[in-house]
């Protein structure tokens, strides 16, 4: 039979109680030590911009306009691209539903009509406002031989001409452009630096868009100090296009008309005038031909003396 243990060996030592007043050790990450309490406080107070833009187009769009849309998609890292939408009267409800499903707050809709005219809808969903533009002077990145080249996903600097602060409708357009084309700070696909500039300028009541790369010398001897703008240069990257505002609506893709451009002329009217001018040129040619015939009849030519000699 085995021996019984002594009472002293059977006693188990009581665990040592930890000091409850000692602070908890912070969690260690790849970037260093982090305190959980500080993270919660900073997250609760900081504002995070969650702006997302849905970019889509209508069916039967021209290849040139499709390339322009893809250039815009490459410039906006916070956008989401979707399938083509049929351009009907009920397209507003369809686009609002797509924006809600994609979790976006804005929409850029490229609408092509007659495979000639391109219209751009810029809308804040689902409550508005929205703007309808006619797009002219389209030049994509592929067709322009420009030397500029910036990194994809970098945040752009937005610059506006002083004309945007004159009238209320220009102020509204400026605010919408800032919210849609400005990349949020901590966006997942964006880079935390600026190396290109979006330029929006108003000339002849049209908004002209340009994209420039910020080029600085890379030699160690010619390092640019903070604020040294003299050594920086701008190189155009593209694309180029011109926006002619047609109407500003109070809702998303419709609603009350807040502004209507009095100088807008539709492309259909321009083509009709060109046809009338061409028809006028043809009518002038027909009248001139009749006048020549009447002149020949009233003024017959005298018989040629040498013609009889050649016949003999």
PDB file of C-alpha atoms in Angstrom:
ATOM      1  CA  UNK A   1       0.000   0.000   0.000  1.00  0.00           C
ATOM      2  CA  UNK A   2       1.165   3.504  -0.820  1.00  0.00           C
ATOM      3  CA  UNK A   3       2.117   5.925   1.827  1.00  0.00           C
ATOM      4  CA  UNK A   4      -0.139   8.826   2.681  1.00  0.00           C
ATOM      5  CA  UNK A   5       1.109  12.275   1.890  1.00  0.00           C
ATOM      6  CA  UNK A   6       1.823  14.588   4.686  1.00  0.00           C
ATOM      7  CA  UNK A   7      -0.548  17.424   5.338  1.00  0.00           C
ATOM      8  CA  UNK A   8       2.157  19.989   4.581  1.00  0.00           C
ATOM      9  CA  UNK A   9       2.715  18.575   1.050  1.00  0.00           C
ATOM     10  CA  UNK A  10      -1.001  18.539   0.243  1.00  0.00           C
ATOM     11  CA  UNK A  11      -1.347  22.266   0.903  1.00  0.00           C
ATOM     12  CA  UNK A  12      -1.482  24.335  -2.249  1.00  0.00           C
ATOM     13  CA  UNK A  13      -0.009  27.789  -2.278  1.00  0.00           C
ATOM     14  CA  UNK A  14      -2.580  30.525  -2.854  1.00  0.00           C
ATOM     15  CA  UNK A  15      -2.141  32.528  -6.101  1.00  0.00           C
ATOM     16  CA  UNK A  16      -0.634  35.956  -5.773  1.00  0.00           C
ATOM     17  CA  UNK A  17      -3.208  38.655  -6.379  1.00  0.00           C
ATOM     18  CA  UNK A  18      -2.303  41.265  -8.976  1.00  0.00           C
ATOM     19  CA  UNK A  19      -2.428  44.906  -8.158  1.00  0.00           C
ATOM     20  CA  UNK A  20      -5.779  46.112  -9.418  1.00  0.00           C
ATOM     21  CA  UNK A  21      -4.561  49.683  -9.574  1.00  0.00           C
ATOM     22  CA  UNK A  22      -1.798  48.944 -12.154  1.00  0.00           C
ATOM     23  CA  UNK A  23      -2.548  50.204 -15.702  1.00  0.00           C
ATOM     24  CA  UNK A  24      -3.208  47.641 -18.429  1.00  0.00           C
ATOM     25  CA  UNK A  25      -0.405  47.152 -20.902  1.00  0.00           C
ATOM     26  CA  UNK A  26      -1.269  48.641 -24.325  1.00  0.00           C
ATOM     27  CA  UNK A  27      -1.520  46.465 -27.396  1.00  0.00           C
ATOM     28  CA  UNK A  28       1.511  46.301 -29.644  1.00  0.00           C
ATOM     29  CA  UNK A  29       1.059  46.588 -33.450  1.00  0.00           C
ATOM     30  CA  UNK A  30       3.343  46.809 -36.475  1.00  0.00           C
ATOM     31  CA  UNK A  31       3.288  50.595 -36.245  1.00  0.00           C
ATOM     32  CA  UNK A  32       4.094  50.718 -32.509  1.00  0.00           C
ATOM     33  CA  UNK A  33       2.214  50.779 -29.224  1.00  0.00           C
ATOM     34  CA  UNK A  34      -1.421  51.815 -29.252  1.00  0.00           C
ATOM     35  CA  UNK A  35      -3.704  52.646 -26.397  1.00  0.00           C
ATOM     36  CA  UNK A  36      -7.265  51.361 -26.836  1.00  0.00           C
ATOM     37  CA  UNK A  37      -8.785  54.181 -24.850  1.00  0.00           C
ATOM     38  CA  UNK A  38      -7.139  56.867 -27.012  1.00  0.00           C
ATOM     39  CA  UNK A  39      -8.252  55.100 -30.213  1.00  0.00           C
ATOM     40  CA  UNK A  40     -11.888  55.057 -29.125  1.00  0.00           C
ATOM     41  CA  UNK A  41     -11.805  58.715 -28.166  1.00  0.00           C
ATOM     42  CA  UNK A  42     -10.183  59.769 -31.453  1.00  0.00           C
ATOM     43  CA  UNK A  43     -12.605  57.701 -33.560  1.00  0.00           C
ATOM     44  CA  UNK A  44     -15.626  59.169 -31.826  1.00  0.00           C
ATOM     45  CA  UNK A  45     -14.568  62.797 -32.289  1.00  0.00           C
ATOM     46  CA  UNK A  46     -12.951  62.699 -35.766  1.00  0.00           C
ATOM     47  CA  UNK A  47     -15.062  63.269 -38.889  1.00  0.00           C
ATOM     48  CA  UNK A  48     -14.606  60.780 -41.707  1.00  0.00           C
ATOM     49  CA  UNK A  49     -15.701  61.647 -45.217  1.00  0.00           C
ATOM     50  CA  UNK A  50     -17.433  58.630 -46.777  1.00  0.00           C
ATOM     51  CA  UNK A  51     -18.255  60.249 -50.114  1.00  0.00           C
ATOM     52  CA  UNK A  52     -18.622  57.717 -52.947  1.00  0.00           C
ATOM     53  CA  UNK A  53     -19.562  58.448 -56.551  1.00  0.00           C
ATOM     54  CA  UNK A  54     -21.371  56.129 -58.951  1.00  0.00           C
ATOM     55  CA  UNK A  55     -20.177  56.532 -62.569  1.00  0.00           C
ATOM     56  CA  UNK A  56     -22.262  54.978 -65.348  1.00  0.00           C
ATOM     57  CA  UNK A  57     -23.416  55.688 -68.888  1.00  0.00           C
ATOM     58  CA  UNK A  58     -26.335  55.104 -71.224  1.00  0.00           C
ATOM     59  CA  UNK A  59     -26.619  52.377 -73.832  1.00  0.00           C
ATOM     60  CA  UNK A  60     -25.367  52.893 -77.408  1.00  0.00           C
ATOM     61  CA  UNK A  61     -22.707  55.330 -76.240  1.00  0.00           C
ATOM     62  CA  UNK A  62     -19.995  56.378 -78.666  1.00  0.00           C
ATOM     63  CA  UNK A  63     -16.524  54.842 -78.214  1.00  0.00           C
ATOM     64  CA  UNK A  64     -14.946  58.277 -77.795  1.00  0.00           C
ATOM     65  CA  UNK A  65     -17.318  59.225 -74.985  1.00  0.00           C
ATOM     66  CA  UNK A  66     -16.830  55.826 -73.365  1.00  0.00           C
ATOM     67  CA  UNK A  67     -13.074  56.452 -73.271  1.00  0.00           C
ATOM     68  CA  UNK A  68     -13.759  59.815 -71.623  1.00  0.00           C
ATOM     69  CA  UNK A  69     -15.844  58.083 -68.952  1.00  0.00           C
ATOM     70  CA  UNK A  70     -13.063  55.573 -68.280  1.00  0.00           C
ATOM     71  CA  UNK A  71     -10.579  58.447 -67.925  1.00  0.00           C
ATOM     72  CA  UNK A  72     -12.836  60.033 -65.308  1.00  0.00           C
ATOM     73  CA  UNK A  73     -13.072  56.678 -63.488  1.00  0.00           C
ATOM     74  CA  UNK A  74      -9.275  56.428 -63.379  1.00  0.00           C
ATOM     75  CA  UNK A  75      -9.049  59.945 -61.907  1.00  0.00           C
ATOM     76  CA  UNK A  76     -11.542  59.278 -59.076  1.00  0.00           C
ATOM     77  CA  UNK A  77     -10.373  56.494 -56.719  1.00  0.00           C
ATOM     78  CA  UNK A  78     -13.544  56.888 -54.614  1.00  0.00           C
ATOM     79  CA  UNK A  79     -15.918  56.076 -57.499  1.00  0.00           C
ATOM     80  CA  UNK A  80     -17.778  52.889 -58.399  1.00  0.00           C
ATOM     81  CA  UNK A  81     -18.543  51.881 -61.978  1.00  0.00           C
ATOM     82  CA  UNK A  82     -21.795  50.160 -62.908  1.00  0.00           C
ATOM     83  CA  UNK A  83     -23.453  48.674 -65.999  1.00  0.00           C
ATOM     84  CA  UNK A  84     -25.122  50.754 -68.682  1.00  0.00           C
ATOM     85  CA  UNK A  85     -28.562  52.220 -68.023  1.00  0.00           C
ATOM     86  CA  UNK A  86     -31.287  52.773 -70.604  1.00  0.00           C
ATOM     87  CA  UNK A  87     -31.817  56.510 -71.108  1.00  0.00           C
ATOM     88  CA  UNK A  88     -35.573  56.838 -70.690  1.00  0.00           C
ATOM     89  CA  UNK A  89     -37.850  59.169 -68.802  1.00  0.00           C
ATOM     90  CA  UNK A  90     -37.710  56.808 -65.787  1.00  0.00           C
ATOM     91  CA  UNK A  91     -33.914  56.745 -65.638  1.00  0.00           C
ATOM     92  CA  UNK A  92     -33.933  58.929 -62.512  1.00  0.00           C
ATOM     93  CA  UNK A  93     -35.643  56.296 -60.347  1.00  0.00           C
ATOM     94  CA  UNK A  94     -33.346  53.580 -61.710  1.00  0.00           C
ATOM     95  CA  UNK A  95     -30.201  55.587 -61.012  1.00  0.00           C
ATOM     96  CA  UNK A  96     -31.338  56.532 -57.507  1.00  0.00           C
ATOM     97  CA  UNK A  97     -31.916  52.852 -56.757  1.00  0.00           C
ATOM     98  CA  UNK A  98     -28.479  51.909 -58.126  1.00  0.00           C
ATOM     99  CA  UNK A  99     -26.831  54.632 -56.040  1.00  0.00           C
ATOM    100  CA  UNK A 100     -28.546  53.299 -52.907  1.00  0.00           C
ATOM    101  CA  UNK A 101     -27.559  49.694 -53.678  1.00  0.00           C
ATOM    102  CA  UNK A 102     -23.919  50.665 -54.249  1.00  0.00           C
ATOM    103  CA  UNK A 103     -23.779  52.704 -51.051  1.00  0.00           C
ATOM    104  CA  UNK A 104     -22.917  55.953 -52.872  1.00  0.00           C
ATOM    105  CA  UNK A 105     -24.036  59.518 -52.267  1.00  0.00           C
ATOM    106  CA  UNK A 106     -23.423  61.072 -55.715  1.00  0.00           C
ATOM    107  CA  UNK A 107     -23.759  60.078 -59.355  1.00  0.00           C
ATOM    108  CA  UNK A 108     -22.129  60.961 -62.685  1.00  0.00           C
ATOM    109  CA  UNK A 109     -24.286  59.762 -65.584  1.00  0.00           C
ATOM    110  CA  UNK A 110     -22.961  60.093 -69.161  1.00  0.00           C
ATOM    111  CA  UNK A 111     -25.978  60.147 -71.492  1.00  0.00           C
ATOM    112  CA  UNK A 112     -25.371  59.856 -75.240  1.00  0.00           C
ATOM    113  CA  UNK A 113     -28.111  60.715 -77.743  1.00  0.00           C
ATOM    114  CA  UNK A 114     -28.072  60.004 -81.502  1.00  0.00           C
ATOM    115  CA  UNK A 115     -24.465  58.783 -81.018  1.00  0.00           C
ATOM    116  CA  UNK A 116     -23.416  62.431 -81.426  1.00  0.00           C
ATOM    117  CA  UNK A 117     -24.414  64.476 -78.400  1.00  0.00           C
ATOM    118  CA  UNK A 118     -23.069  63.796 -74.898  1.00  0.00           C
ATOM    119  CA  UNK A 119     -24.894  65.012 -71.787  1.00  0.00           C
ATOM    120  CA  UNK A 120     -23.505  64.737 -68.261  1.00  0.00           C
ATOM    121  CA  UNK A 121     -25.801  64.450 -65.243  1.00  0.00           C
ATOM    122  CA  UNK A 122     -24.180  65.425 -61.944  1.00  0.00           C
ATOM    123  CA  UNK A 123     -26.484  64.618 -59.024  1.00  0.00           C
ATOM    124  CA  UNK A 124     -26.511  64.298 -55.252  1.00  0.00           C
ATOM    125  CA  UNK A 125     -28.716  61.339 -54.365  1.00  0.00           C
ATOM    126  CA  UNK A 126     -31.398  60.844 -53.266  1.00  0.00           C
ATOM    127  CA  UNK A 127     -32.520  64.379 -52.346  1.00  0.00           C
ATOM    128  CA  UNK A 128     -30.642  66.487 -54.923  1.00  0.00           C
ATOM    129  CA  UNK A 129     -29.709  68.905 -56.305  1.00  0.00           C
ATOM    130  CA  UNK A 130     -28.739  67.811 -59.814  1.00  0.00           C
ATOM    131  CA  UNK A 131     -27.273  69.511 -62.888  1.00  0.00           C
ATOM    132  CA  UNK A 132     -27.497  68.652 -66.575  1.00  0.00           C
ATOM    133  CA  UNK A 133     -24.527  69.629 -68.780  1.00  0.00           C
ATOM    134  CA  UNK A 134     -23.821  69.458 -72.496  1.00  0.00           C
ATOM    135  CA  UNK A 135     -20.268  68.165 -72.993  1.00  0.00           C
ATOM    136  CA  UNK A 136     -18.236  69.752 -75.800  1.00  0.00           C
ATOM    137  CA  UNK A 137     -14.593  69.813 -76.932  1.00  0.00           C
ATOM    138  CA  UNK A 138     -13.898  66.260 -75.751  1.00  0.00           C
ATOM    139  CA  UNK A 139     -10.263  65.089 -75.844  1.00  0.00           C
ATOM    140  CA  UNK A 140      -9.315  61.857 -74.064  1.00  0.00           C
ATOM    141  CA  UNK A 141      -5.957  60.796 -72.680  1.00  0.00           C
ATOM    142  CA  UNK A 142      -5.431  58.351 -75.530  1.00  0.00           C
ATOM    143  CA  UNK A 143      -5.759  60.829 -78.402  1.00  0.00           C
ATOM    144  CA  UNK A 144      -3.758  63.669 -76.856  1.00  0.00           C
ATOM    145  CA  UNK A 145       0.025  63.351 -76.977  1.00  0.00           C
ATOM    146  CA  UNK A 146       0.676  64.939 -73.595  1.00  0.00           C
ATOM    147  CA  UNK A 147       3.848  64.379 -71.584  1.00  0.00           C
ATOM    148  CA  UNK A 148       2.272  64.564 -68.123  1.00  0.00           C
ATOM    149  CA  UNK A 149       1.902  61.449 -65.985  1.00  0.00           C
ATOM    150  CA  UNK A 150       0.773  61.232 -62.372  1.00  0.00           C
ATOM    151  CA  UNK A 151       0.354  58.275 -60.036  1.00  0.00           C
ATOM    152  CA  UNK A 152      -3.001  56.552 -60.037  1.00  0.00           C
ATOM    153  CA  UNK A 153      -5.065  56.999 -56.906  1.00  0.00           C
ATOM    154  CA  UNK A 154      -3.351  60.157 -55.680  1.00  0.00           C
ATOM    155  CA  UNK A 155      -5.504  62.944 -54.263  1.00  0.00           C
ATOM    156  CA  UNK A 156      -5.960  65.966 -56.566  1.00  0.00           C
ATOM    157  CA  UNK A 157      -5.882  69.629 -55.663  1.00  0.00           C
ATOM    158  CA  UNK A 158      -9.038  71.437 -56.834  1.00  0.00           C
ATOM    159  CA  UNK A 159      -8.617  74.985 -58.157  1.00  0.00           C
ATOM    160  CA  UNK A 160     -11.429  77.278 -59.314  1.00  0.00           C
ATOM    161  CA  UNK A 161     -11.435  80.603 -61.119  1.00  0.00           C
ATOM    162  CA  UNK A 162     -12.767  83.703 -59.368  1.00  0.00           C
ATOM    163  CA  UNK A 163     -15.906  83.658 -61.558  1.00  0.00           C
ATOM    164  CA  UNK A 164     -17.403  80.911 -59.390  1.00  0.00           C
ATOM    165  CA  UNK A 165     -18.018  83.398 -56.550  1.00  0.00           C
ATOM    166  CA  UNK A 166     -20.084  85.887 -58.563  1.00  0.00           C
ATOM    167  CA  UNK A 167     -23.511  84.304 -59.089  1.00  0.00           C
ATOM    168  CA  UNK A 168     -25.433  81.881 -56.836  1.00  0.00           C
ATOM    169  CA  UNK A 169     -25.732  79.141 -59.476  1.00  0.00           C
ATOM    170  CA  UNK A 170     -21.944  79.142 -59.977  1.00  0.00           C
ATOM    171  CA  UNK A 171     -21.479  78.842 -56.193  1.00  0.00           C
ATOM    172  CA  UNK A 172     -23.809  75.837 -56.158  1.00  0.00           C
ATOM    173  CA  UNK A 173     -21.910  74.199 -59.030  1.00  0.00           C
ATOM    174  CA  UNK A 174     -18.608  74.843 -57.259  1.00  0.00           C
ATOM    175  CA  UNK A 175     -19.843  73.142 -54.086  1.00  0.00           C
ATOM    176  CA  UNK A 176     -21.115  70.114 -56.043  1.00  0.00           C
ATOM    177  CA  UNK A 177     -17.830  69.791 -57.958  1.00  0.00           C
ATOM    178  CA  UNK A 178     -15.866  69.972 -54.712  1.00  0.00           C
ATOM    179  CA  UNK A 179     -17.913  67.187 -53.141  1.00  0.00           C
ATOM    180  CA  UNK A 180     -17.878  64.904 -56.199  1.00  0.00           C
ATOM    181  CA  UNK A 181     -14.351  65.380 -57.601  1.00  0.00           C
ATOM    182  CA  UNK A 182     -12.576  65.845 -54.270  1.00  0.00           C
ATOM    183  CA  UNK A 183     -11.095  62.564 -53.016  1.00  0.00           C
ATOM    184  CA  UNK A 184     -11.729  61.880 -49.302  1.00  0.00           C
ATOM    185  CA  UNK A 185      -8.686  61.965 -47.040  1.00  0.00           C
ATOM    186  CA  UNK A 186      -8.632  58.404 -45.670  1.00  0.00           C
ATOM    187  CA  UNK A 187     -10.243  56.713 -48.654  1.00  0.00           C
ATOM    188  CA  UNK A 188      -9.273  53.054 -49.033  1.00  0.00           C
ATOM    189  CA  UNK A 189      -7.984  53.218 -52.626  1.00  0.00           C
ATOM    190  CA  UNK A 190      -6.420  56.686 -52.498  1.00  0.00           C
ATOM    191  CA  UNK A 191      -2.797  57.641 -51.834  1.00  0.00           C
ATOM    192  CA  UNK A 192      -1.947  60.095 -49.028  1.00  0.00           C
ATOM    193  CA  UNK A 193      -0.221  62.701 -51.219  1.00  0.00           C
ATOM    194  CA  UNK A 194      -0.957  65.243 -53.945  1.00  0.00           C
ATOM    195  CA  UNK A 195       0.774  65.179 -57.324  1.00  0.00           C
ATOM    196  CA  UNK A 196      -1.814  66.605 -59.753  1.00  0.00           C
ATOM    197  CA  UNK A 197      -4.284  69.480 -60.002  1.00  0.00           C
ATOM    198  CA  UNK A 198      -7.859  69.709 -61.317  1.00  0.00           C
ATOM    199  CA  UNK A 199      -8.487  73.134 -62.849  1.00  0.00           C
ATOM    200  CA  UNK A 200     -12.072  74.380 -63.313  1.00  0.00           C
ATOM    201  CA  UNK A 201     -12.385  77.740 -65.074  1.00  0.00           C
ATOM    202  CA  UNK A 202     -15.373  79.646 -66.470  1.00  0.00           C
ATOM    203  CA  UNK A 203     -14.980  81.129 -69.963  1.00  0.00           C
ATOM    204  CA  UNK A 204     -18.013  82.308 -71.999  1.00  0.00           C
ATOM    205  CA  UNK A 205     -20.407  80.749 -69.442  1.00  0.00           C
ATOM    206  CA  UNK A 206     -18.790  77.332 -69.960  1.00  0.00           C
ATOM    207  CA  UNK A 207     -16.817  75.281 -67.418  1.00  0.00           C
ATOM    208  CA  UNK A 208     -13.484  74.129 -68.860  1.00  0.00           C
ATOM    209  CA  UNK A 209     -11.731  71.175 -67.196  1.00  0.00           C
ATOM    210  CA  UNK A 210      -7.972  70.559 -67.254  1.00  0.00           C
ATOM    211  CA  UNK A 211      -5.772  68.071 -65.374  1.00  0.00           C
ATOM    212  CA  UNK A 212      -2.117  68.964 -64.666  1.00  0.00           C
ATOM    213  CA  UNK A 213       0.718  67.033 -63.075  1.00  0.00           C
ATOM    214  CA  UNK A 214       2.818  68.799 -60.412  1.00  0.00           C
ATOM    215  CA  UNK A 215       6.381  68.251 -61.605  1.00  0.00           C
ATOM    216  CA  UNK A 216       9.338  68.900 -59.274  1.00  0.00           C
ATOM    217  CA  UNK A 217      13.091  68.246 -59.818  1.00  0.00           C
ATOM    218  CA  UNK A 218      14.280  64.930 -58.375  1.00  0.00           C
ATOM    219  CA  UNK A 219      18.005  65.706 -58.102  1.00  0.00           C
ATOM    220  CA  UNK A 220      19.293  65.766 -54.545  1.00  0.00           C
ATOM    221  CA  UNK A 221      21.081  69.065 -55.168  1.00  0.00           C
ATOM    222  CA  UNK A 222      17.846  70.705 -56.393  1.00  0.00           C
ATOM    223  CA  UNK A 223      15.539  69.611 -53.594  1.00  0.00           C
ATOM    224  CA  UNK A 224      12.483  71.818 -53.336  1.00  0.00           C
ATOM    225  CA  UNK A 225      11.904  73.326 -49.908  1.00  0.00           C
ATOM    226  CA  UNK A 226       8.481  73.589 -48.381  1.00  0.00           C
ATOM    227  CA  UNK A 227       6.683  76.405 -50.166  1.00  0.00           C
ATOM    228  CA  UNK A 228       9.212  76.632 -53.008  1.00  0.00           C
ATOM    229  CA  UNK A 229       6.721  77.050 -55.842  1.00  0.00           C
ATOM    230  CA  UNK A 230       9.201  78.707 -58.207  1.00  0.00           C
ATOM    231  CA  UNK A 231      10.856  75.401 -59.106  1.00  0.00           C
ATOM    232  CA  UNK A 232       7.565  73.516 -59.556  1.00  0.00           C
ATOM    233  CA  UNK A 233       6.029  73.200 -63.020  1.00  0.00           C
ATOM    234  CA  UNK A 234       2.667  71.992 -64.329  1.00  0.00           C
ATOM    235  CA  UNK A 235       2.484  69.435 -67.155  1.00  0.00           C
ATOM    236  CA  UNK A 236      -0.911  68.645 -68.679  1.00  0.00           C
ATOM    237  CA  UNK A 237      -2.082  65.048 -68.391  1.00  0.00           C
ATOM    238  CA  UNK A 238      -5.639  65.105 -69.724  1.00  0.00           C
ATOM    239  CA  UNK A 239      -8.457  64.559 -70.422  1.00  0.00           C
ATOM    240  CA  UNK A 240     -10.006  67.806 -71.667  1.00  0.00           C
ATOM    241  CA  UNK A 241     -13.673  68.664 -71.893  1.00  0.00           C
ATOM    242  CA  UNK A 242     -16.047  71.605 -71.669  1.00  0.00           C
ATOM    243  CA  UNK A 243     -19.300  71.636 -69.669  1.00  0.00           C
ATOM    244  CA  UNK A 244     -22.179  73.833 -70.803  1.00  0.00           C
ATOM    245  CA  UNK A 245     -24.789  74.011 -67.990  1.00  0.00           C
ATOM    246  CA  UNK A 246     -28.361  73.563 -69.200  1.00  0.00           C
ATOM    247  CA  UNK A 247     -30.538  73.315 -66.074  1.00  0.00           C
ATOM    248  CA  UNK A 248     -30.164  72.956 -62.317  1.00  0.00           C
ATOM    249  CA  UNK A 249     -32.886  70.910 -60.616  1.00  0.00           C
ATOM    250  CA  UNK A 250     -33.849  70.874 -56.960  1.00  0.00           C
ATOM    251  CA  UNK A 251     -34.210  67.079 -56.812  1.00  0.00           C
ATOM    252  CA  UNK A 252     -32.187  64.130 -57.992  1.00  0.00           C
ATOM    253  CA  UNK A 253     -32.480  63.836 -61.812  1.00  0.00           C
ATOM    254  CA  UNK A 254     -35.519  66.097 -61.824  1.00  0.00           C
ATOM    255  CA  UNK A 255     -37.747  68.251 -59.700  1.00  0.00           C
ATOM    256  CA  UNK A 256     -38.130  72.018 -59.461  1.00  0.00           C
ATOM    257  CA  UNK A 257     -35.991  74.017 -61.899  1.00  0.00           C
ATOM    258  CA  UNK A 258     -33.653  76.260 -59.893  1.00  0.00           C
ATOM    259  CA  UNK A 259     -31.724  77.710 -62.861  1.00  0.00           C
ATOM    260  CA  UNK A 260     -32.022  77.587 -66.642  1.00  0.00           C
ATOM    261  CA  UNK A 261     -29.319  78.785 -69.001  1.00  0.00           C
ATOM    262  CA  UNK A 262     -30.813  81.482 -71.290  1.00  0.00           C
ATOM    263  CA  UNK A 263     -27.909  81.208 -73.784  1.00  0.00           C
ATOM    264  CA  UNK A 264     -28.205  77.462 -74.345  1.00  0.00           C
ATOM    265  CA  UNK A 265     -28.888  76.262 -77.890  1.00  0.00           C
ATOM    266  CA  UNK A 266     -29.516  72.554 -78.415  1.00  0.00           C
ATOM    267  CA  UNK A 267     -27.388  70.640 -80.939  1.00  0.00           C
ATOM    268  CA  UNK A 268     -30.539  69.729 -82.891  1.00  0.00           C
ATOM    269  CA  UNK A 269     -31.251  73.404 -83.578  1.00  0.00           C
ATOM    270  CA  UNK A 270     -27.655  73.962 -84.670  1.00  0.00           C
ATOM    271  CA  UNK A 271     -27.835  71.040 -87.112  1.00  0.00           C
ATOM    272  CA  UNK A 272     -31.188  72.310 -88.472  1.00  0.00           C
ATOM    273  CA  UNK A 273     -29.675  75.732 -89.157  1.00  0.00           C
ATOM    274  CA  UNK A 274     -26.710  74.113 -90.908  1.00  0.00           C
ATOM    275  CA  UNK A 275     -29.098  72.142 -93.130  1.00  0.00           C
ATOM    276  CA  UNK A 276     -30.961  75.320 -94.039  1.00  0.00           C
ATOM    277  CA  UNK A 277     -27.719  77.020 -94.940  1.00  0.00           C
ATOM    278  CA  UNK A 278     -26.683  74.084 -97.104  1.00  0.00           C
ATOM    279  CA  UNK A 279     -30.105  74.090 -98.788  1.00  0.00           C
ATOM    280  CA  UNK A 280     -29.678  77.801 -99.426  1.00  0.00           C
ATOM    281  CA  UNK A 281     -26.348  77.170-101.123  1.00  0.00           C
ATOM    282  CA  UNK A 282     -27.941  74.521-103.360  1.00  0.00           C
ATOM    283  CA  UNK A 283     -30.782  76.899-104.269  1.00  0.00           C
ATOM    284  CA  UNK A 284     -28.237  79.554-105.207  1.00  0.00           C
ATOM    285  CA  UNK A 285     -26.452  77.077-107.494  1.00  0.00           C
ATOM    286  CA  UNK A 286     -29.761  76.172-109.226  1.00  0.00           C
ATOM    287  CA  UNK A 287     -30.603  79.858-109.778  1.00  0.00           C
ATOM    288  CA  UNK A 288     -27.148  80.555-111.169  1.00  0.00           C
ATOM    289  CA  UNK A 289     -27.496  77.621-113.593  1.00  0.00           C
ATOM    290  CA  UNK A 290     -30.859  78.957-114.831  1.00  0.00           C
ATOM    291  CA  UNK A 291     -29.389  82.427-115.321  1.00  0.00           C
ATOM    292  CA  UNK A 292     -26.559  80.988-117.425  1.00  0.00           C
ATOM    293  CA  UNK A 293     -29.025  79.106-119.643  1.00  0.00           C
ATOM    294  CA  UNK A 294     -31.200  82.196-120.133  1.00  0.00           C
ATOM    295  CA  UNK A 295     -28.122  84.223-120.977  1.00  0.00           C
ATOM    296  CA  UNK A 296     -27.011  81.656-123.575  1.00  0.00           C
ATOM    297  CA  UNK A 297     -30.490  81.664-125.188  1.00  0.00           C
ATOM    298  CA  UNK A 298     -30.730  85.452-125.303  1.00  0.00           C
ATOM    299  CA  UNK A 299     -27.134  85.865-126.521  1.00  0.00           C
ATOM    300  CA  UNK A 300     -26.472  83.111-129.109  1.00  0.00           C
ATOM    301  CA  UNK A 301     -22.905  82.654-130.306  1.00  0.00           C
ATOM    302  CA  UNK A 302     -21.954  83.638-133.872  1.00  0.00           C
ATOM    303  CA  UNK A 303     -21.164  80.750-136.278  1.00  0.00           C
ATOM    304  CA  UNK A 304     -17.503  79.862-136.472  1.00  0.00           C
ATOM    305  CA  UNK A 305     -15.907  80.350-139.909  1.00  0.00           C
ATOM    306  CA  UNK A 306     -13.279  77.737-139.416  1.00  0.00           C
ATOM    307  CA  UNK A 307     -15.762  75.042-138.427  1.00  0.00           C
ATOM    308  CA  UNK A 308     -16.950  74.665-142.086  1.00  0.00           C
ATOM    309  CA  UNK A 309     -13.385  74.404-143.306  1.00  0.00           C
ATOM    310  CA  UNK A 310     -12.660  71.514-140.980  1.00  0.00           C
ATOM    311  CA  UNK A 311     -15.836  69.730-142.107  1.00  0.00           C
ATOM    312  CA  UNK A 312     -14.680  69.906-145.757  1.00  0.00           C
TER     313      UNK A 312
END
